Coordinates of C-alpha atoms in Angstrom, one line a residue:
M1 CA -62.3 12.6 -7.5
S2 CA -60.5 14.5 -10.3
V3 CA -57.0 15.8 -10.9
T4 CA -56.2 18.4 -13.5
S5 CA -52.9 19.3 -15.1
E6 CA -53.5 22.9 -13.9
E7 CA -53.7 21.8 -10.3
I8 CA -50.5 19.7 -10.7
N9 CA -48.6 22.6 -12.3
Y10 CA -49.6 24.9 -9.5
L11 CA -48.4 22.5 -6.8
I12 CA -45.1 22.1 -8.7
F13 CA -44.8 25.9 -9.0
R14 CA -45.3 26.3 -5.2
Y15 CA -42.8 23.5 -4.6
L16 CA -40.2 25.4 -6.7
Q17 CA -40.8 28.6 -4.9
E18 CA -40.6 27.0 -1.4
S19 CA -37.4 25.2 -2.3
G20 CA -35.7 28.3 -3.5
F21 CA -35.5 27.5 -7.2
V22 CA -36.1 31.0 -8.3
H23 CA -35.0 30.8 -11.9
T24 CA -36.6 27.5 -12.5
G25 CA -39.9 28.7 -10.9
F26 CA -39.8 31.8 -13.0
A27 CA -39.3 29.8 -16.3
F28 CA -42.0 27.3 -15.3
Q29 CA -44.5 30.1 -14.5
N30 CA -44.0 31.6 -18.0
E31 CA -44.2 28.3 -19.8
S32 CA -47.2 26.9 -17.9
H33 CA -49.0 30.3 -17.6
I34 CA -49.7 29.4 -14.0
H35 CA -50.0 33.1 -13.2
K36 CA -53.3 33.1 -15.2
S37 CA -54.7 30.2 -13.2
D38 CA -57.6 30.5 -10.9
Y39 CA -55.6 28.7 -8.3
R40 CA -53.0 31.5 -7.9
N41 CA -54.9 33.0 -5.0
A42 CA -55.9 29.6 -3.5
N43 CA -55.1 28.9 0.1
V44 CA -52.5 26.0 -0.3
Q45 CA -50.5 24.8 2.7
P46 CA -46.7 24.8 2.5
G47 CA -45.3 21.5 1.4
A48 CA -48.5 20.5 -0.3
L49 CA -46.8 18.6 -3.2
V50 CA -44.6 16.5 -0.8
S51 CA -47.6 15.8 1.4
V52 CA -49.6 14.5 -1.5
L53 CA -46.7 12.3 -2.6
Q54 CA -46.3 10.8 0.9
K55 CA -50.0 9.9 1.1
G56 CA -49.7 8.4 -2.4
L57 CA -46.9 6.2 -1.2
L58 CA -49.0 5.0 1.8
Y59 CA -51.8 4.0 -0.6
M60 CA -49.3 2.2 -2.9
D61 CA -48.0 0.3 0.1
L62 CA -51.5 -0.9 1.0
E63 CA -52.2 -1.8 -2.6
L64 CA -49.1 -3.9 -3.0
H65 CA -49.3 -5.8 0.3
V66 CA -53.0 -6.7 0.6
N67 CA -54.1 -10.0 -0.7
E68 CA -57.5 -10.7 -2.5
D69 CA -58.9 -12.2 0.7
G70 CA -58.0 -9.1 2.7
S71 CA -55.1 -10.5 4.5
E72 CA -51.8 -8.6 4.7
R73 CA -48.7 -9.8 2.8
E74 CA -45.6 -9.7 4.9
C75 CA -42.9 -7.5 3.5
T76 CA -40.0 -5.5 5.0
G77 CA -39.0 -3.8 1.8
P78 CA -39.7 0.0 1.7
V79 CA -41.9 1.4 -1.1
A80 CA -40.0 3.9 -3.1
L81 CA -41.3 6.8 -5.2
I82 CA -39.1 5.8 -8.2
G83 CA -38.5 2.3 -9.4
P84 CA -40.3 -1.0 -9.1
H85 CA -41.1 -2.5 -5.7
R86 CA -39.7 -5.9 -4.8
C87 CA -40.9 -7.5 -1.6
D88 CA -38.2 -9.1 0.6
K89 CA -38.5 -12.8 1.3
Q90 CA -40.3 -13.8 4.4
L91 CA -38.1 -14.8 7.4
K92 CA -37.6 -18.5 7.7
K93 CA -39.0 -20.3 10.7
A94 CA -35.6 -21.1 12.1
K95 CA -34.6 -17.5 11.9
R96 CA -37.8 -16.5 13.7
D97 CA -37.2 -19.0 16.4
E98 CA -33.7 -17.7 16.8
L99 CA -35.0 -14.2 17.1
G100 CA -37.6 -15.3 19.5
G101 CA -35.0 -17.1 21.7
R102 CA -32.9 -13.9 21.8
G103 CA -36.0 -12.0 22.7
N104 CA -36.7 -14.3 25.7
K105 CA -33.1 -13.9 26.9
R106 CA -33.4 -10.2 26.7
D107 CA -36.7 -10.3 28.6
R108 CA -35.1 -12.3 31.4
K109 CA -32.1 -10.0 31.6
E110 CA -34.4 -6.9 31.7
S111 CA -36.5 -8.5 34.4
K112 CA -33.4 -9.1 36.6
R113 CA -32.2 -5.5 36.0
S114 CA -35.6 -4.2 36.9
Q115 CA -35.6 -6.2 40.2
K116 CA -32.2 -4.9 41.1
Q117 CA -33.3 -1.4 40.4
Q118 CA -36.3 -1.8 42.7
D119 CA -34.0 -3.1 45.5
R120 CA -31.7 -0.1 45.1
E121 CA -34.6 2.3 45.2
K122 CA -35.9 0.7 48.4
R123 CA -32.5 1.0 50.1
T124 CA -32.2 4.6 48.9
K125 CA -35.6 5.4 50.3
L126 CA -34.7 4.0 53.7
E127 CA -31.5 6.1 53.8
V128 CA -33.5 9.2 52.8
D129 CA -36.0 8.6 55.6
E130 CA -33.3 8.2 58.2
D131 CA -31.6 11.4 57.0
A132 CA -34.9 13.3 57.1
N133 CA -35.5 12.2 60.7
E134 CA -32.1 13.4 61.7
E135 CA -32.7 16.8 60.1
D136 CA -36.0 17.2 61.9
M137 CA -34.1 16.9 65.2
M138 CA -31.7 19.7 64.4
D139 CA -32.2 23.1 65.9
T140 CA -33.8 25.4 63.4
D141 CA -31.6 28.3 64.6
Q142 CA -28.6 26.6 62.9
I143 CA -30.1 26.7 59.4
E144 CA -27.9 28.9 57.2
D145 CA -29.1 31.4 54.8
V146 CA -29.4 30.2 51.2
S147 CA -28.5 32.4 48.3
V148 CA -30.0 31.8 44.9
V149 CA -27.7 32.1 41.9
G150 CA -29.3 32.7 38.6
T151 CA -28.4 30.5 35.6
P152 CA -26.2 32.0 32.8
A153 CA -29.3 32.4 30.6
E154 CA -31.0 34.4 33.3
T155 CA -28.1 36.6 34.3
A156 CA -27.0 37.3 30.7
D157 CA -27.2 40.9 29.6
I158 CA -30.0 41.6 27.2
P159 CA -28.6 43.3 24.1
E160 CA -29.6 46.9 23.7
V161 CA -32.3 47.5 21.1
K162 CA -31.1 49.8 18.3
V163 CA -33.5 52.5 17.3
I164 CA -33.3 53.9 13.8
P165 CA -34.3 57.6 13.8
A166 CA -36.9 58.8 11.3
S167 CA -34.3 61.0 9.6
D168 CA -32.4 57.9 8.5
A169 CA -35.5 56.2 6.9
I170 CA -36.7 56.8 3.4
S171 CA -40.3 56.2 2.2
L172 CA -40.4 54.8 -1.4
R173 CA -43.7 55.8 -2.8
G174 CA -45.0 54.9 -6.2
H175 CA -46.7 51.5 -6.2
T176 CA -50.5 51.5 -6.1
A177 CA -50.8 48.0 -4.7
D178 CA -49.2 45.7 -2.2
V179 CA -45.4 45.2 -2.7
F180 CA -44.6 41.5 -2.8
V181 CA -40.8 41.4 -3.4
C182 CA -37.7 43.5 -3.1
S183 CA -34.1 42.8 -4.3
W184 CA -30.9 44.7 -3.9
N185 CA -28.5 44.8 -6.9
P186 CA -25.4 42.7 -6.0
A187 CA -23.1 44.9 -8.2
S188 CA -24.6 48.3 -7.2
P189 CA -25.6 48.2 -3.5
S190 CA -27.6 51.4 -3.8
L191 CA -29.9 50.1 -6.5
L192 CA -33.1 48.4 -5.3
A193 CA -35.8 46.7 -7.3
S194 CA -39.4 46.2 -6.1
G195 CA -42.4 44.3 -7.5
A196 CA -46.0 44.8 -6.6
G197 CA -49.6 43.9 -7.4
D198 CA -50.0 46.9 -9.7
A199 CA -48.3 44.9 -12.5
T200 CA -45.1 46.9 -12.3
A201 CA -41.5 46.6 -11.1
R202 CA -39.6 49.7 -10.1
L203 CA -35.9 50.4 -9.9
W204 CA -34.9 52.8 -7.1
Q205 CA -31.6 54.6 -6.8
I206 CA -31.2 55.0 -3.0
P207 CA -29.3 58.0 -1.9
T208 CA -26.0 57.2 -0.1
S209 CA -25.7 60.4 1.8
A210 CA -28.0 63.1 3.3
E211 CA -27.1 65.6 0.6
E212 CA -28.5 63.4 -2.2
T213 CA -32.2 63.5 -3.1
L214 CA -34.3 60.5 -4.0
Q215 CA -34.9 60.4 -7.7
D216 CA -38.0 59.1 -9.5
P217 CA -37.8 55.3 -10.0
I218 CA -37.6 53.6 -13.3
V219 CA -41.0 51.9 -13.9
L220 CA -41.0 48.5 -15.7
K221 CA -44.5 47.7 -16.7
H222 CA -45.8 44.2 -17.1
L223 CA -47.5 43.0 -20.2
P224 CA -51.1 44.2 -20.6
S225 CA -53.6 41.9 -18.7
L226 CA -56.1 40.0 -20.8
T227 CA -58.6 40.1 -17.9
D228 CA -59.7 42.8 -15.5
N229 CA -57.3 41.5 -12.8
N230 CA -53.9 43.0 -12.4
R231 CA -50.8 40.8 -12.7
D232 CA -48.9 40.5 -9.5
V233 CA -45.1 40.7 -9.7
T234 CA -44.1 38.2 -7.0
T235 CA -40.7 37.0 -8.2
M236 CA -37.6 38.8 -9.5
D237 CA -33.9 38.3 -9.7
W238 CA -30.9 40.3 -11.1
N239 CA -29.2 39.0 -14.2

């Protein structure tokens, strides 16, 4: 079993992305050069870093509370990720006896409640059987029609689906690889940025009316790749 700093850095980078730390993830990516890693296309499940830490805590719990002879050391204190672990003192015998006595009283009370519940169920069953016999003797011609009323969820109106006509849609063509990210400019609502696997980011000035025409985008090229693989633009944010 081996663990490399590159693997740890990649899990940290994925955690930052999944948690929404966009700026921190972008800075960490550039400082750790994780975008050059062989793990950047690895199939890693979401929450991998948290899952590994949780399993590590379970191992620490076993390591701290198993004696040399294999017996388990009693401890009610939780194992924390940060800080030393201190085991709580074992419960004294008197305290245990007190808890045991309370438990016996609870058991007796629960047994009485269970017996009362069974008696009530028996009486209810007898009453239901008597009512059923009386209903069987009724004339079937006197049975009234029953109307079924739907629940609010079933009778609620389904919202109408809004269809956008093709004339209102614009195709932005220019990237030569898959587009991974898009972001609208918060100050200029008609300015859109897109990043793709062709190592470029593009700034699009979207027309605000039918009379305007779509202009060619501004292409922001990534640094030249040191390998044959293109550099994917997967994260961006407006300054």
